[in-house]
PDB file of C-alpha atoms in Angstrom:
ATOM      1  CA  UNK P   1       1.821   8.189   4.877  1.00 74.00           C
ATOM      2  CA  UNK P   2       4.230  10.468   4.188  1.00 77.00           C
ATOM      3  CA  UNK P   3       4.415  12.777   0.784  1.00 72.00           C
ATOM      4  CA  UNK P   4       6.718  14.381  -0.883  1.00 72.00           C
ATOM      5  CA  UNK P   5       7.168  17.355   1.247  1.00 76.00           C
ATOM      6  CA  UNK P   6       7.715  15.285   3.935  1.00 76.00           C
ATOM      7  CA  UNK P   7       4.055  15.791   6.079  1.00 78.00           C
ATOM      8  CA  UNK P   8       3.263  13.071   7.859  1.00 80.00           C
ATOM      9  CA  UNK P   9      -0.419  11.522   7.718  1.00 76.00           C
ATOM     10  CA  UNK P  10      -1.875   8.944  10.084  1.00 77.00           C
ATOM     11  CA  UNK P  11      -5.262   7.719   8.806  1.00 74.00           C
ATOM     12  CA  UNK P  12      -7.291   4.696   8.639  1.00 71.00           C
ATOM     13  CA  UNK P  13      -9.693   6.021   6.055  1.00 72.00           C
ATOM     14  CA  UNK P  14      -9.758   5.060   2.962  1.00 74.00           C
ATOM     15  CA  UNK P  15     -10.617   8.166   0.715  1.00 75.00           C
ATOM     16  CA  UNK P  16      -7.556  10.212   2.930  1.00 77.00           C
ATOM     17  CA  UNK P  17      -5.440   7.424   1.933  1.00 79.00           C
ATOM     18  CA  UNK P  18      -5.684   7.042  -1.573  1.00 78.00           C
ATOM     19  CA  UNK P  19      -6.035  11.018  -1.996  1.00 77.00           C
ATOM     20  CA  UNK P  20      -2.901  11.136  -0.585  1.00 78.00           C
ATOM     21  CA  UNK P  21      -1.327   8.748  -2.918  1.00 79.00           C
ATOM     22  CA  UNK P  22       0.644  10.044  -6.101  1.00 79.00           C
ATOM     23  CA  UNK P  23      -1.248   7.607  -8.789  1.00 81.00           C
ATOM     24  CA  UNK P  24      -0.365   7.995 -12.495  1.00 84.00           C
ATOM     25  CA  UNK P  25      -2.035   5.228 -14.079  1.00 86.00           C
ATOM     26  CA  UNK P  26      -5.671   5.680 -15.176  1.00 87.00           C
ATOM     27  CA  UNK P  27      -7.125   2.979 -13.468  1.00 85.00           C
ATOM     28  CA  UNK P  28      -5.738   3.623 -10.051  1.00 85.00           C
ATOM     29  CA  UNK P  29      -6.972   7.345 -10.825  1.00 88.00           C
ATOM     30  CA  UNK P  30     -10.275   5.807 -10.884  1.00 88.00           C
ATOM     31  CA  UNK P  31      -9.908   4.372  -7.933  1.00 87.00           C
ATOM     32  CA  UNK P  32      -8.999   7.334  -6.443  1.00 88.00           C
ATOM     33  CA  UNK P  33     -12.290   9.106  -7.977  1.00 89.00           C
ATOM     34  CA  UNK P  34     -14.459   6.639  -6.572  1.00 90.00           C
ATOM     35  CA  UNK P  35     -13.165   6.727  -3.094  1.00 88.00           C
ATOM     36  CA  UNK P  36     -13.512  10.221  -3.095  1.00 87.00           C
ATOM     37  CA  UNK P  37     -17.244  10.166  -5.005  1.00 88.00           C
ATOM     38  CA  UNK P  38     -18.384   7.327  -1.885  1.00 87.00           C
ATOM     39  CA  UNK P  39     -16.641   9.395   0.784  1.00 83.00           C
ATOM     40  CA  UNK P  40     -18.838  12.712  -0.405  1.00 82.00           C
ATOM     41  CA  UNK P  41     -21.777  11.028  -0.968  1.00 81.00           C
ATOM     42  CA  UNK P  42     -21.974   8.360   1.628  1.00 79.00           C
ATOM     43  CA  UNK P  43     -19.222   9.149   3.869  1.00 76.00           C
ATOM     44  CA  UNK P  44     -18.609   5.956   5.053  1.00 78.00           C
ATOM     45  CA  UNK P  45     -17.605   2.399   2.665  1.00 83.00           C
ATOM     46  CA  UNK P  46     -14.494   4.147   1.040  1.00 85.00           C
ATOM     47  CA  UNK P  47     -12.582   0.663   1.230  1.00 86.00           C
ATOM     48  CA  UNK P  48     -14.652  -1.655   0.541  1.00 89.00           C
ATOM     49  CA  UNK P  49     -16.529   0.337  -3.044  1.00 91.00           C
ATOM     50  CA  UNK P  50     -12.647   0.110  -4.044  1.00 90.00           C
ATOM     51  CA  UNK P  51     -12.065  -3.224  -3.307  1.00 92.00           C
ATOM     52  CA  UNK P  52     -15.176  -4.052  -5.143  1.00 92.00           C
ATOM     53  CA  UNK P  53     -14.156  -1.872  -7.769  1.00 92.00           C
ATOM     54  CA  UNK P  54     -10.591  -3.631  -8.078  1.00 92.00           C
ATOM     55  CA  UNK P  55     -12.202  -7.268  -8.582  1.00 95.00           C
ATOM     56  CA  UNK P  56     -14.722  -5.976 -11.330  1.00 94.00           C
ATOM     57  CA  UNK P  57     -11.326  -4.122 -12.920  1.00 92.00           C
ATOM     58  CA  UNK P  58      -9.590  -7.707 -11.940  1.00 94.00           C
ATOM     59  CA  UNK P  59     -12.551  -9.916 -13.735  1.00 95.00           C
ATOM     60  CA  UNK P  60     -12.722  -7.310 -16.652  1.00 94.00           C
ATOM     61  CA  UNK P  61      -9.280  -7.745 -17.460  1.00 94.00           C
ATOM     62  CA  UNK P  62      -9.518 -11.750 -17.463  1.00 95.00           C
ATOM     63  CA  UNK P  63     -12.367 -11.080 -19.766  1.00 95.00           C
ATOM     64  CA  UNK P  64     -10.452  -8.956 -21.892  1.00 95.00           C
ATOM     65  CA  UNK P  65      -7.564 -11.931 -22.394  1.00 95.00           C
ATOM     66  CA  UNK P  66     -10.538 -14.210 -23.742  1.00 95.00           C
ATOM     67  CA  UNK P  67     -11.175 -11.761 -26.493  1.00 94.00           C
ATOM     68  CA  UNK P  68     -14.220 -10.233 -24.908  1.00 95.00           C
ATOM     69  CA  UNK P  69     -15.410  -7.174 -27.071  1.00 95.00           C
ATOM     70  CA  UNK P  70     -15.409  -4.164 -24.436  1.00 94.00           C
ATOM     71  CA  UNK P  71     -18.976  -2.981 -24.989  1.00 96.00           C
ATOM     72  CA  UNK P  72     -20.153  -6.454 -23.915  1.00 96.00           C
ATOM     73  CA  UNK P  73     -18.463  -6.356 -20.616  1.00 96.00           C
ATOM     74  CA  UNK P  74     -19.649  -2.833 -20.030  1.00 95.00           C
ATOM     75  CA  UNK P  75     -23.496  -3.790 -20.875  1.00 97.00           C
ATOM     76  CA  UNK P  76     -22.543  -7.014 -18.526  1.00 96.00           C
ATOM     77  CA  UNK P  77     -21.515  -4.572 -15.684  1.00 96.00           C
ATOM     78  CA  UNK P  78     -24.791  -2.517 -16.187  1.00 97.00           C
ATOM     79  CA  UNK P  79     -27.170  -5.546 -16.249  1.00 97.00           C
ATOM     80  CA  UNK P  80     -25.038  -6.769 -12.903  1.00 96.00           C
ATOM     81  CA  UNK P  81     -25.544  -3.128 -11.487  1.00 95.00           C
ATOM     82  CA  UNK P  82     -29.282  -3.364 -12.037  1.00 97.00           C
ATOM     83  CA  UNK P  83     -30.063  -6.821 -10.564  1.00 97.00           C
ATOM     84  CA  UNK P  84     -28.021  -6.156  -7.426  1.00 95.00           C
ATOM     85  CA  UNK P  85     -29.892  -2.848  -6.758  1.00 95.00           C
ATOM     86  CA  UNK P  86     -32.963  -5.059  -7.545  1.00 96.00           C
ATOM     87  CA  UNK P  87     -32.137  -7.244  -5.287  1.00 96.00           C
ATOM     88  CA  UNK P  88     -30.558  -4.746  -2.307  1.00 93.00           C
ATOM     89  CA  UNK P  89     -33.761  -2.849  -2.665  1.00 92.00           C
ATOM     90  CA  UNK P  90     -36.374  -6.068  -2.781  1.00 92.00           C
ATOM     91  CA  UNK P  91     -34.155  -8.593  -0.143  1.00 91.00           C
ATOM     92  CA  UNK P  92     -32.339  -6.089   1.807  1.00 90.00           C
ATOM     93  CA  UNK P  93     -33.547  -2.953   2.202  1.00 88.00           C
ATOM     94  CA  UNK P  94     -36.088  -1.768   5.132  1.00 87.00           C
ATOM     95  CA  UNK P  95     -37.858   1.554   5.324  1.00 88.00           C
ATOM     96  CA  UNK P  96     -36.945   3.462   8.169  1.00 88.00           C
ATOM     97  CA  UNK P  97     -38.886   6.016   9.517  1.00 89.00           C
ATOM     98  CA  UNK P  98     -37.277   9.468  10.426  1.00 89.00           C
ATOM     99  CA  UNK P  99     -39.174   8.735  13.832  1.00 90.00           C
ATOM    100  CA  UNK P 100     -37.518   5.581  14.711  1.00 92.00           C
ATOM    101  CA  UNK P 101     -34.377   6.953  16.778  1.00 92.00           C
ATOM    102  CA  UNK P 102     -33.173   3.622  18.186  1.00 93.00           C
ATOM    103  CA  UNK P 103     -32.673   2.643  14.367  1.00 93.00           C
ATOM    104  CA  UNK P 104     -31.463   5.739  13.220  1.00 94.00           C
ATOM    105  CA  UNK P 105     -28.824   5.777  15.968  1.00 94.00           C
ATOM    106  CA  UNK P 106     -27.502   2.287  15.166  1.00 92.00           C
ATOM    107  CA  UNK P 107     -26.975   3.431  11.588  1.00 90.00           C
ATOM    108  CA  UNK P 108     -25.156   6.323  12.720  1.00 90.00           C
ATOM    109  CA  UNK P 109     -22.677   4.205  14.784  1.00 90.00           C
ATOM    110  CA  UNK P 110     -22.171   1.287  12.691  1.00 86.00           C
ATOM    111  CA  UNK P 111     -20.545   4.331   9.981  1.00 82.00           C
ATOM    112  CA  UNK P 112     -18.735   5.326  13.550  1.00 84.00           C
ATOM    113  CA  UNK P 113     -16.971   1.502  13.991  1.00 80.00           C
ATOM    114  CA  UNK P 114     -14.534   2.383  11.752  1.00 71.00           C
ATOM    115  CA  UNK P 115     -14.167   6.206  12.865  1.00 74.00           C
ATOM    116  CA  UNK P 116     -11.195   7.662  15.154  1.00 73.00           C
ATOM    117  CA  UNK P 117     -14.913   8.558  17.736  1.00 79.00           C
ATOM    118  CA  UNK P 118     -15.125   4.924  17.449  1.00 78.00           C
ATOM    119  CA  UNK P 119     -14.897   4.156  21.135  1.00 85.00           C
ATOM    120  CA  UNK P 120     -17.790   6.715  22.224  1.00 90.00           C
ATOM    121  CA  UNK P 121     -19.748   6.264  18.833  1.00 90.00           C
ATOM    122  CA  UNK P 122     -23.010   5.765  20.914  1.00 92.00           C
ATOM    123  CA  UNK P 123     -22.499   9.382  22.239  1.00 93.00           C
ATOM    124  CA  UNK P 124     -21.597  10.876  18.640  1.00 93.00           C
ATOM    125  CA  UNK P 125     -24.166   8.996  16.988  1.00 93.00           C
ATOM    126  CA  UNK P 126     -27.157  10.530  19.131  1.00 94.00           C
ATOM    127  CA  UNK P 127     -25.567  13.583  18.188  1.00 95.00           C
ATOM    128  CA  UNK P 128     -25.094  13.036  14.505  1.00 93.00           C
ATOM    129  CA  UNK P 129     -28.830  11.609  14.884  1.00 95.00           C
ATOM    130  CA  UNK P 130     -30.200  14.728  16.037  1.00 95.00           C
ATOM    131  CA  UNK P 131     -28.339  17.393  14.135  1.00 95.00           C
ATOM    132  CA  UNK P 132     -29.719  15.647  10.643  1.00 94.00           C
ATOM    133  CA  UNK P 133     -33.004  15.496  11.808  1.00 94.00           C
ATOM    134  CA  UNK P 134     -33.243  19.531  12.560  1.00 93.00           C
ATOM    135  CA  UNK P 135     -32.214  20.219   8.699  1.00 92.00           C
ATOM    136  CA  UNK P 136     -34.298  17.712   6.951  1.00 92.00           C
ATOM    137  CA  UNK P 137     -36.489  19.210   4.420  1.00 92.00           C
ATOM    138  CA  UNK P 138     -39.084  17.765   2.169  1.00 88.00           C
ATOM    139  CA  UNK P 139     -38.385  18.480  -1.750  1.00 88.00           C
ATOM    140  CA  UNK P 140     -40.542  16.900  -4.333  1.00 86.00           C
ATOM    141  CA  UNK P 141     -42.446  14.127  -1.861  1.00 84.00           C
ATOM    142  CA  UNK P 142     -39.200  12.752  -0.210  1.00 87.00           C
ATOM    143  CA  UNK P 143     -36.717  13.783   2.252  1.00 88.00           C
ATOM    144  CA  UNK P 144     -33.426  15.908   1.564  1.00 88.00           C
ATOM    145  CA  UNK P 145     -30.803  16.584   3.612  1.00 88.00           C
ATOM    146  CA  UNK P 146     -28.084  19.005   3.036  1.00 88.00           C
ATOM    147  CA  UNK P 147     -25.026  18.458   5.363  1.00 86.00           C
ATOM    148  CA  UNK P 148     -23.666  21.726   4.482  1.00 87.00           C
ATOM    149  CA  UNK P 149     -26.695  23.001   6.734  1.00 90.00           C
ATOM    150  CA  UNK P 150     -24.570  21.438   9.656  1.00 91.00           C
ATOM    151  CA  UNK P 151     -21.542  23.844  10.750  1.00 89.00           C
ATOM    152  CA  UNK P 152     -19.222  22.043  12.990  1.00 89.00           C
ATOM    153  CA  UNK P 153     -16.527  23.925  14.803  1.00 88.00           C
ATOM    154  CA  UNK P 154     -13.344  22.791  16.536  1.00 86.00           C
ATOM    155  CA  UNK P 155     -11.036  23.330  19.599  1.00 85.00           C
ATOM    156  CA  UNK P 156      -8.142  22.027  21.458  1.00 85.00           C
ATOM    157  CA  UNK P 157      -8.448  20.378  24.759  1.00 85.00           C
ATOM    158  CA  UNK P 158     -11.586  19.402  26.269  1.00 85.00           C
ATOM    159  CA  UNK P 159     -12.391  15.332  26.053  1.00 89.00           C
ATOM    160  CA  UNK P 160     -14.411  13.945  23.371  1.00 88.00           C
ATOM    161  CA  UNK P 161     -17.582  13.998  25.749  1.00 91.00           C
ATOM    162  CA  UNK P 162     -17.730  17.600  25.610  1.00 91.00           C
ATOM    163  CA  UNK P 163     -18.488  17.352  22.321  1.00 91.00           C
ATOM    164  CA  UNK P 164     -22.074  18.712  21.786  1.00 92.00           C
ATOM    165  CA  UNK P 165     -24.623  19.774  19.508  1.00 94.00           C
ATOM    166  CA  UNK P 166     -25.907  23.962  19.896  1.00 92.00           C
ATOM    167  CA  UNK P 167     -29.576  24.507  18.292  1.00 90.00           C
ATOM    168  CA  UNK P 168     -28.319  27.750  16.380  1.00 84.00           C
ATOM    169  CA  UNK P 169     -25.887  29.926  15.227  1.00 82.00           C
ATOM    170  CA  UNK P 170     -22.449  29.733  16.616  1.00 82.00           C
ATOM    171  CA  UNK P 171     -19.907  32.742  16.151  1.00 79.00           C
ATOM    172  CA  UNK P 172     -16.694  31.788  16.640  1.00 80.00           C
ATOM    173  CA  UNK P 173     -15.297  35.284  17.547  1.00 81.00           C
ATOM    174  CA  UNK P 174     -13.677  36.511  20.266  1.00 84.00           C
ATOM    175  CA  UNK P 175     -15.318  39.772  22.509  1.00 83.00           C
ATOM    176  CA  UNK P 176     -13.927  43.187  20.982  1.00 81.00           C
ATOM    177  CA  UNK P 177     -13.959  44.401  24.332  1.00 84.00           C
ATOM    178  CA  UNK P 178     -13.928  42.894  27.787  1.00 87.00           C
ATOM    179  CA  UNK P 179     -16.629  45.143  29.292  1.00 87.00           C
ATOM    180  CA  UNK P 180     -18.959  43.328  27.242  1.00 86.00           C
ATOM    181  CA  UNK P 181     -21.291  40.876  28.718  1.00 86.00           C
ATOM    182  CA  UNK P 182     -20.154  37.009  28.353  1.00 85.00           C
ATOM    183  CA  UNK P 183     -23.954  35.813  28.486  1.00 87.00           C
ATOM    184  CA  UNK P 184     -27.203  37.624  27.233  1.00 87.00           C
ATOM    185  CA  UNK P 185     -30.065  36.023  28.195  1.00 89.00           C
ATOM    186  CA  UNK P 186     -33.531  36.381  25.348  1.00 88.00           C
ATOM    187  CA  UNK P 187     -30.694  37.784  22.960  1.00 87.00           C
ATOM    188  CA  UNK P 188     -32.411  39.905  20.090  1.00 89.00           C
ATOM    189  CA  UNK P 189     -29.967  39.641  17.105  1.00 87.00           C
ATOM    190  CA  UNK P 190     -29.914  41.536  14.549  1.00 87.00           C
ATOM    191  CA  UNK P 191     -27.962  40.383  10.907  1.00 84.00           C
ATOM    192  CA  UNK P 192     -26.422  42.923   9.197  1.00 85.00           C
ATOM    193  CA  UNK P 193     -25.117  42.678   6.013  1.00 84.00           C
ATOM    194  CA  UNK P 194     -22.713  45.262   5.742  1.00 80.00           C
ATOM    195  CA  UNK P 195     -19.744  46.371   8.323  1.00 82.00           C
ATOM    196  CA  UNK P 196     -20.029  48.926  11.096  1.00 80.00           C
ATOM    197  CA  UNK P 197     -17.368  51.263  10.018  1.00 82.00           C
ATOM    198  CA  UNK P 198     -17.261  54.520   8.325  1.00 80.00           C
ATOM    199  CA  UNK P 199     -16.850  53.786   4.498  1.00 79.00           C
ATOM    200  CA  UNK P 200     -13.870  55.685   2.336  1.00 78.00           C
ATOM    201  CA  UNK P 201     -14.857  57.990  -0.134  1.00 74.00           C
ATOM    202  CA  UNK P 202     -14.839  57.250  -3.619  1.00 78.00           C
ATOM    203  CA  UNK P 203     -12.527  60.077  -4.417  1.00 79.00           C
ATOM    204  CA  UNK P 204      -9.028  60.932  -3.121  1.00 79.00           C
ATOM    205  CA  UNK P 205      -9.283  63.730  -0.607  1.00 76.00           C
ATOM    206  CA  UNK P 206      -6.673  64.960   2.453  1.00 79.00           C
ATOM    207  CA  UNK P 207      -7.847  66.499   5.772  1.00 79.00           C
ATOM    208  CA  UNK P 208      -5.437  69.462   6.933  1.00 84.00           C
ATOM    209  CA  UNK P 209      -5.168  69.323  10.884  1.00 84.00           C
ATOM    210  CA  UNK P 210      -3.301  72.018  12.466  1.00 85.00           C
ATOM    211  CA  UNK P 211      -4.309  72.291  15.949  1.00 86.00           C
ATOM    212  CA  UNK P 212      -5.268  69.871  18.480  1.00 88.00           C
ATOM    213  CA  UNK P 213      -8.793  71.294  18.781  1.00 88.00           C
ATOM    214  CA  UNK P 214      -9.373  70.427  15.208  1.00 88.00           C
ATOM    215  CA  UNK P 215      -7.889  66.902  15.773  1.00 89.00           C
ATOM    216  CA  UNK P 216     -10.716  66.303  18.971  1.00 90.00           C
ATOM    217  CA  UNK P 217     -13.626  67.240  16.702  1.00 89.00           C
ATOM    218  CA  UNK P 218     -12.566  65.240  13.876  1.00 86.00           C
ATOM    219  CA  UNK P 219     -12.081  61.914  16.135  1.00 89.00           C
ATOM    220  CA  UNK P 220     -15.582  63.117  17.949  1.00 91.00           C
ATOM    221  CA  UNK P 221     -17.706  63.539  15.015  1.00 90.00           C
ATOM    222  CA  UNK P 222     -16.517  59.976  13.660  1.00 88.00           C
ATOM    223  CA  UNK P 223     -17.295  58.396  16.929  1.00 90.00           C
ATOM    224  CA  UNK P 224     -20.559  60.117  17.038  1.00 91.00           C
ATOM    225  CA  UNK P 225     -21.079  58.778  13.182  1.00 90.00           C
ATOM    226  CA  UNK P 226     -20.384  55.149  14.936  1.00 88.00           C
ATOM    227  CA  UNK P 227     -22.436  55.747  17.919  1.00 90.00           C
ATOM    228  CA  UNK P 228     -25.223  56.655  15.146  1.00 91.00           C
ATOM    229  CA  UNK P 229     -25.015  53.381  13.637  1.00 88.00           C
ATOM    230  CA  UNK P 230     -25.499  51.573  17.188  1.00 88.00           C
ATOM    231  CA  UNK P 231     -28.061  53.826  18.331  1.00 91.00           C
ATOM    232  CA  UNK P 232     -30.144  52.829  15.240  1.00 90.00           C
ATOM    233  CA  UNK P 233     -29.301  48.886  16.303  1.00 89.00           C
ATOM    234  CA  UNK P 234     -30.329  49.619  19.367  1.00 88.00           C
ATOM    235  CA  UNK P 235     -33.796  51.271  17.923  1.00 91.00           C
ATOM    236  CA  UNK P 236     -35.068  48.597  16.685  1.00 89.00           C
ATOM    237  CA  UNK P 237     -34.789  45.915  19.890  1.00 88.00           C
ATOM    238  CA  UNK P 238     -31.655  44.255  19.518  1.00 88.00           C
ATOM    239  CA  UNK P 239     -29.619  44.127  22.265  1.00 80.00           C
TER     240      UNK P 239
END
């Protein structure tokens, strides 16, 4: 795909297509909508909820030519909507229980098949398998699961088997000084919620320097106001 600026996309998915795609008629917009509403949701089935989508819009209009009042198709649609979930839910559908990896995993990769991962989607599915699984919660008698709970981060180089999954917190910052140890083993962390830095007062005010002396105590006394803060990190056991 290419757009009007010129960027270049290669995708096989269909939500990145059709978002992509400069649509001005309302039902293509719709189109659009829903591939983006199953993508979010779901994650997986963008093409085929349009295609579906299309032939009810394609059998709606045929409808429509044979003088079919609009309400009446919509109720039709509804009653349709109903009796296939009926159906899915009574025919189709099997519980699965969160315990039941081997199943869980094959659900993960069948969403992989169509995936750029698709070739290792065994590995990626254990992973995706066990990353849900540590933010499931329990809300109201069933089981939630917000995705947002799952951070994943990104970087060049490296094959796709490196790929793994960390149980915590990952920081992706860089060391602000390279004395500082690469690996600290039973870390004690402590979360702050506000920066390490001396804050600016709330009025305007000017410090008159005229000798060098005066210069060393003003830089010592704010790195002994700094030193203060770590000291008190360091009180209180984290290291």
């Amino acid at each position: 795909l290419v757009d009007t600026i010129g960027d270049i996309t290669i995708t096989n998915d269909g939500a990145t297509i059709l978002d992509k795609m400069d649509v001005q008629h309302p039902a293509a917009k719709m189109l659009v909508q829903i591939a983006k509403g199953q993508d979010e949701e779901v994650g997986d089935g963008t093409k085929t909820s349009v295609i579906f989508a299309g032939e009810l819009l394609k059998a709606a209009e045929e409808l429509l030519e044979k003088n079919v009042h609009p309400v009446v198709i919509v109720n039709g649609y509804k009653k349709a909507l109903e009796e296939a979930v009926r159906f899915a839910n009574e025919k189709l559908a099997e519980d699965v229980s969160l315990e039941d990896l081997e199943t869980l995993k094959k659900i993960a990769a069948t969403s992989l098949t169509s995936k750029a991962v698709h070739g290792v989607r065994d590995y990626f599915a254990e992973i995706a398998v066990k990353a849900v699984l540590q933010v499931v919660e329990e809300r109201g008698g069933k089981k939630y699961v917000d995705i947002d709970n799952i951070q994943i981060i990104k970087k060049h180089g490296g094959s796709l088997f490196d790929t793994k999954l960390v149980y915590g917190i990952i920081l992706d910052k860089e060391v602000v000084h390279p004395g500082m140890p690469k690996r600290v083993e039973k870390a004690r962390i402590a979360l702050l919620d506000a920066p390490l830095e001396i804050e600016k007062t709330e009025i305007d005010a000017e410090i008159r320097i005229s000798d060098p002396e005066q210069m060393r105590r003003f830089l010592e006394e704010k790195e002994n106001i700094l030193r203060s803060f770590v000291d008190k990190i360091v009180s209180v056991g984290a290291n």
